[in-house]
XYZ file of C-alpha atoms in Angstrom:
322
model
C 162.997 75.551 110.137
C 163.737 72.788 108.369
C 161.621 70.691 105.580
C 161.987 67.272 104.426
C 159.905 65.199 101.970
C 160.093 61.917 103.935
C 161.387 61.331 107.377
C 162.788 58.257 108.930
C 161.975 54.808 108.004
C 158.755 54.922 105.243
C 156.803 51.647 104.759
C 153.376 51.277 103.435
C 151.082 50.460 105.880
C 148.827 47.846 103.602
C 146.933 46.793 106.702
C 146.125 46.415 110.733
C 148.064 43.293 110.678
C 151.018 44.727 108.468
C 151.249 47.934 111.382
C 151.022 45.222 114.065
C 154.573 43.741 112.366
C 155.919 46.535 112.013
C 155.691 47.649 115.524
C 157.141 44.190 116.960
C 159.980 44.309 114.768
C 161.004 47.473 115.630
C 160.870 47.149 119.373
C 157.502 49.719 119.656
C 156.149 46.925 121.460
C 152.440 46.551 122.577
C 150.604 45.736 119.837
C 147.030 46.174 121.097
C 147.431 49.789 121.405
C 148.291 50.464 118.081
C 144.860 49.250 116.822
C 143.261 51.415 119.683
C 140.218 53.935 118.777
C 137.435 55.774 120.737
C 134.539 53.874 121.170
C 131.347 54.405 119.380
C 129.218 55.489 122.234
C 130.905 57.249 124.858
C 127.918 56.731 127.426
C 127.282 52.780 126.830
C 128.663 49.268 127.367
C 132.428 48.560 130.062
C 133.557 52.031 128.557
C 131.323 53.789 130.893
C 132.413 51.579 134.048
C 135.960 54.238 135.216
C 135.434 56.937 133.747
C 133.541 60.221 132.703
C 131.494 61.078 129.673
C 129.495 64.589 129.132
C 128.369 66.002 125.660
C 128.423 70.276 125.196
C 126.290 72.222 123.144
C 125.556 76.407 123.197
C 124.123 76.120 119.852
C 126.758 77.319 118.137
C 129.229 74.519 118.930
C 128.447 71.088 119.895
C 130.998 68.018 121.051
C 131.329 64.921 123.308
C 133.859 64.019 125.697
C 135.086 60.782 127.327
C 137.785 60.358 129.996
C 138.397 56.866 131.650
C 140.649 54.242 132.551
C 140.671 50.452 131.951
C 143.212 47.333 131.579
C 144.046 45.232 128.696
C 146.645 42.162 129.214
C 148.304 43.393 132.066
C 148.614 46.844 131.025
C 146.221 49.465 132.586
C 145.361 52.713 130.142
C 143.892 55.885 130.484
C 142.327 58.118 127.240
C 141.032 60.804 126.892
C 138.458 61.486 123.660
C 136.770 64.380 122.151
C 134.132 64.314 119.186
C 133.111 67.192 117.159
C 129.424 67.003 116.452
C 128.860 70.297 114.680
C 128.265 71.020 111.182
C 131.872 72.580 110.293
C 135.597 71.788 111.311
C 136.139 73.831 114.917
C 139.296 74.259 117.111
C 138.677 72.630 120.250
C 141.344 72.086 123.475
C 141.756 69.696 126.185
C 144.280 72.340 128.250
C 145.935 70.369 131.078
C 145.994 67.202 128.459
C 147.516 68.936 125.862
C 145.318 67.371 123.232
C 144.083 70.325 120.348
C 143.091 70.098 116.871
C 140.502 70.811 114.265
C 137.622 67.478 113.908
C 135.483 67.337 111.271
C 132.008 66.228 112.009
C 132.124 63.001 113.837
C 135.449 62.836 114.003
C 137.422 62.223 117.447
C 140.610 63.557 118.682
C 142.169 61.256 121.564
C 145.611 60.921 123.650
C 146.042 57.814 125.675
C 148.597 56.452 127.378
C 150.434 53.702 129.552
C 150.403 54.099 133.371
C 150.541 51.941 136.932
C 149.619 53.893 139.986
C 147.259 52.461 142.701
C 144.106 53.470 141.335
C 142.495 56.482 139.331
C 141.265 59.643 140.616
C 138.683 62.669 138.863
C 139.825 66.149 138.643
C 138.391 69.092 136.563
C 139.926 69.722 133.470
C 139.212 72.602 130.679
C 137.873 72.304 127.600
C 138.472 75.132 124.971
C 136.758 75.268 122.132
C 136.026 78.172 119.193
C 139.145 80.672 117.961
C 141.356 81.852 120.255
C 140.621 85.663 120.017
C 137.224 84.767 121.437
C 137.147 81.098 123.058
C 134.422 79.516 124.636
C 135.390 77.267 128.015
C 133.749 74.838 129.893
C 134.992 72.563 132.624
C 134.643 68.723 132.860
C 135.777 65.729 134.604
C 138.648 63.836 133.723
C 140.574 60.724 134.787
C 143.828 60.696 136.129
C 145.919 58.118 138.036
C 145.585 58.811 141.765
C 148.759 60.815 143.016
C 150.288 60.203 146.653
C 149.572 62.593 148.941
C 152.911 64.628 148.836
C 152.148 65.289 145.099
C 149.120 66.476 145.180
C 151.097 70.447 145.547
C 151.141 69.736 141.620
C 148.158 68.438 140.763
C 147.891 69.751 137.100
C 151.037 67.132 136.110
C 149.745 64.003 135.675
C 153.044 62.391 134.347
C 154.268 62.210 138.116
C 152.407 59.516 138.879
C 152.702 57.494 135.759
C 155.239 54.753 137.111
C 157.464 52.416 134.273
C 155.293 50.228 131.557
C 157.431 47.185 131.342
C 156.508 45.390 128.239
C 157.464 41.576 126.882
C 158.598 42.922 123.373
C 160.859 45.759 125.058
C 164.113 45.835 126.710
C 163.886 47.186 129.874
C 161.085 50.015 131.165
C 159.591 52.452 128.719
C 156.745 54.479 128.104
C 154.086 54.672 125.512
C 152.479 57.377 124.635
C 149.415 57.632 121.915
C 147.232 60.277 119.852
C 145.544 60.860 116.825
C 144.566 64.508 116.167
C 143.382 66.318 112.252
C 145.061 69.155 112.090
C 144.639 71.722 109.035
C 147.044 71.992 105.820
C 150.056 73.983 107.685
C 150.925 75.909 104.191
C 147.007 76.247 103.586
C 146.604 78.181 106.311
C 149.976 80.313 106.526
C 149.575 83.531 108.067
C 145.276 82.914 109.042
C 143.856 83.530 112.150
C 141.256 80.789 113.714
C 138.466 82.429 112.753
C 139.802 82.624 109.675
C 141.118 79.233 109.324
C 137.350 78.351 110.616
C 135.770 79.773 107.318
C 138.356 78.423 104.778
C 137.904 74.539 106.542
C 133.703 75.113 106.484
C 134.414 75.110 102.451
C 137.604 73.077 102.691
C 137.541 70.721 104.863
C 139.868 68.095 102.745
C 142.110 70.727 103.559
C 142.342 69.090 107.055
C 145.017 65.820 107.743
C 144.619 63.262 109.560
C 148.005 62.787 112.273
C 148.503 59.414 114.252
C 151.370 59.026 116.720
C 152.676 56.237 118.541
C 155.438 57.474 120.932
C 157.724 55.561 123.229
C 159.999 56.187 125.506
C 162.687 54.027 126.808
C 166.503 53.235 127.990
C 169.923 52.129 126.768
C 172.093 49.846 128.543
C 175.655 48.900 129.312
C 177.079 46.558 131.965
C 173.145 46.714 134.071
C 173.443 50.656 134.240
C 171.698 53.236 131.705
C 173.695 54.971 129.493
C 170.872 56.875 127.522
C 167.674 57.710 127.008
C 165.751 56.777 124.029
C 162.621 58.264 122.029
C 161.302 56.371 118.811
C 157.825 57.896 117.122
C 155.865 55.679 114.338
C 153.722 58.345 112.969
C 151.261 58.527 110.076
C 149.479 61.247 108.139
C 146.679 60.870 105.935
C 145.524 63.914 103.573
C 145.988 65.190 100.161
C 149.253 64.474 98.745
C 150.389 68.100 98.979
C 149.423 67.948 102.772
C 152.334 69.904 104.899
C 152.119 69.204 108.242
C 154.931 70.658 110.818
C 156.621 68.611 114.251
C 157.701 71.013 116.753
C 158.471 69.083 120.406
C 157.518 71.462 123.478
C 160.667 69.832 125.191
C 163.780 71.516 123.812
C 166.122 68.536 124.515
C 163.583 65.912 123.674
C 163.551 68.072 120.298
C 166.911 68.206 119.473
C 167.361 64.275 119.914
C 164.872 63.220 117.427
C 164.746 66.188 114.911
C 168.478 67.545 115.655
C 167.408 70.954 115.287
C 166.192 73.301 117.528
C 163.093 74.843 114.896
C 160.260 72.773 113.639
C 160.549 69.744 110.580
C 157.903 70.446 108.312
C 156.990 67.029 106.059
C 155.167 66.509 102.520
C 152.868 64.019 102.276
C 153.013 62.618 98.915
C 150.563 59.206 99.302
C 149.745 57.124 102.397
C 152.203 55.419 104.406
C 153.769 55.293 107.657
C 156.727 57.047 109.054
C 159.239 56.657 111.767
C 161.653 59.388 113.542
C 163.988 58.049 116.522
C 166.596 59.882 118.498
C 168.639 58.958 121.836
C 169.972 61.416 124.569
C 173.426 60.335 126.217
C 173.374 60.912 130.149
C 175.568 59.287 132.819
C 175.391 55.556 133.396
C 173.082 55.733 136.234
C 169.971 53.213 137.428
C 166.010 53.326 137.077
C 165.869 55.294 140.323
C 167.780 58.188 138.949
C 165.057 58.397 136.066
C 161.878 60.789 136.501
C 158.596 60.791 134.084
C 157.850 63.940 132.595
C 155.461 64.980 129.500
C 155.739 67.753 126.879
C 153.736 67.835 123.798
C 154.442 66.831 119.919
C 153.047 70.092 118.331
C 151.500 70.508 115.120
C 152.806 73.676 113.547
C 152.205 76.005 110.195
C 154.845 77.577 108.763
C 154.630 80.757 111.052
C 155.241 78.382 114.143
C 151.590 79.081 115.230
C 149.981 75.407 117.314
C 147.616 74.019 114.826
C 147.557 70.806 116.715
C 149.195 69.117 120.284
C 149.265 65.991 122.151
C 151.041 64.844 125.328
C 153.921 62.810 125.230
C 155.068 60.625 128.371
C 159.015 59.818 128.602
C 162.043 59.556 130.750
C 163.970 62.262 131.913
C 167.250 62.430 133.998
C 166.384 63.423 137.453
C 169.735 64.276 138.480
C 170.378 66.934 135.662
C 168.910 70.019 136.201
């Protein structure tokens, strides 16, 4: 385990405009996605046009969902958003999207990212909601980019039809992958179950943070062949200043390239501001058609290494390793 007071690159985030720069300069790229939230109404207006919406409550738990696809200079998108509408803070899970955390009332968790297939496709998903020693499930569309016909054996992995995001403000192909999830206080909760962590956030909820990730994936080059693969995060957490919040990647190697360790980092938030973590795997020289797209998730961990929080991250990998 390893714990750090500040990570990366920190610069105050003062406004939209100020993140906007700060993305261009460093080569993050599309700038309209990093201003991107849920919308309002999940049933109204060109949100509703591609897409899936459906709102769940047993009377003890009650949320919204929306899952669709659209395209935005060039660029075509796919999100998936979840809104608690209940009283309290309550776990909920988006299982093959690997987007979890713990909303507040009216608060949305979402995970979208950049993709080019030949059209979208539905398939039901599961959502998970209440603590894990006694979860509630329910099933519910959800968007995907349509898969070829040979891939369809592995229908759960929608990463294998995600094909390269080629953007003005990047060098070559990458990937971009985005999320914002609240996730509670990881040395709050140390050592709590969920239905314990329930009742502590029902009188606590400031004891919840706020996590936003933009993730991308790209490649190094030398002489017109790749020489590496690289993985930049701009990340920023919002809660009280002694918020501790834990990054554990699901990949191992992914993992050891940004954080260099093989545990989780565990950060201090001490005020707002942004943050930046960036890493870069070494692999043969080789060309785009020896790359494959995989995801894995950037976890959300308490001290005890138990998932407070996940969402899917998109990114190269090299196909020819095994």
């Amino acid at each position: 385990m390893v714990r750090v007071s500040s990570f990366g690159q920190v610069r105050a985030w003062l406004a939209t405009v100020t993140f906007l720069g700060l993305l261009a300069g460093t080569g993050l790229g599309v700038a309209y996605a990093s201003s991107f939230s849920c919308p309002t109404n999940f049933f109204e207006g060109d949100y509703s046009k591609e897409g899936a919406a459906g709102i769940i409550n047993d009377g003890s738990s009650a949320f919204e969902f929306k899952s669709w696809a659209w395209e935005k200079d060039n660029t075509k998108y796919i999100c998936h958003c979840v809104r608690n509408l209940a009283a309290n803070p309550a776990r909920i899970e988006w299982k093959e999207i690997n987007l979890s955390g713990w909303p507040r009332l009216q608060q949305t968790l979402f995970s979208m990212y950049s993709y080019e297939a030949n059209g979208i496709e539905k398939r039901n998903t599961t959502i998970e909601y209440g603590p894990n020693n006694n979860p509630k499930h329910t099933t519910v569309p959800t968007v995907y980019p349509k898969i070829s016909i040979k891939k369809q054996n592995n229908p759960d992995k929608h990463s294998d039809s995600i094909a390269l995001a080629e953007y003005t403000e990047t060098k070559g192909p990458s990937h971009l992958s985005i999320g914002r999830i609240s996730v509670p206080n990881s040395g709050a909760v140390k050592g709590m179950t969920d239905d314990q962590i329930e009742k502590y956030l029902a009188e606590n909820d400031n004891a919840l943070s706020d996590f936003y990730m933009e993730f991308r994936s790209g490649t190094s080059q030398n002489d017109g062949k790749i020489t590496g693969l690289t993985f930049d995060c701009v990340y920023e957490i919002s809660g009280g200043e002694m918020s501790i919040i834990g990054f554990k990647i699901a990949d191992p190697k992914v993992q050891m390239a940004i954080f260099n360790s093989d545990g989780p980092v565990f950060l201090r938030m001490w005020g707002s501001g942004g943050n930046r973590m960036s890493g870069e795997l070494k692999i043969e020289a080789t060309s785009i058609d020896h790359l494959e797209t995989k995801t894995s998730s950037m976890l959300i961990v308490d001290e005890d290494n138990k998932i407070l929080g996940s969402m899917p991250i998109v990114f190269f990998a090299d196909q020819t390793k095994k």
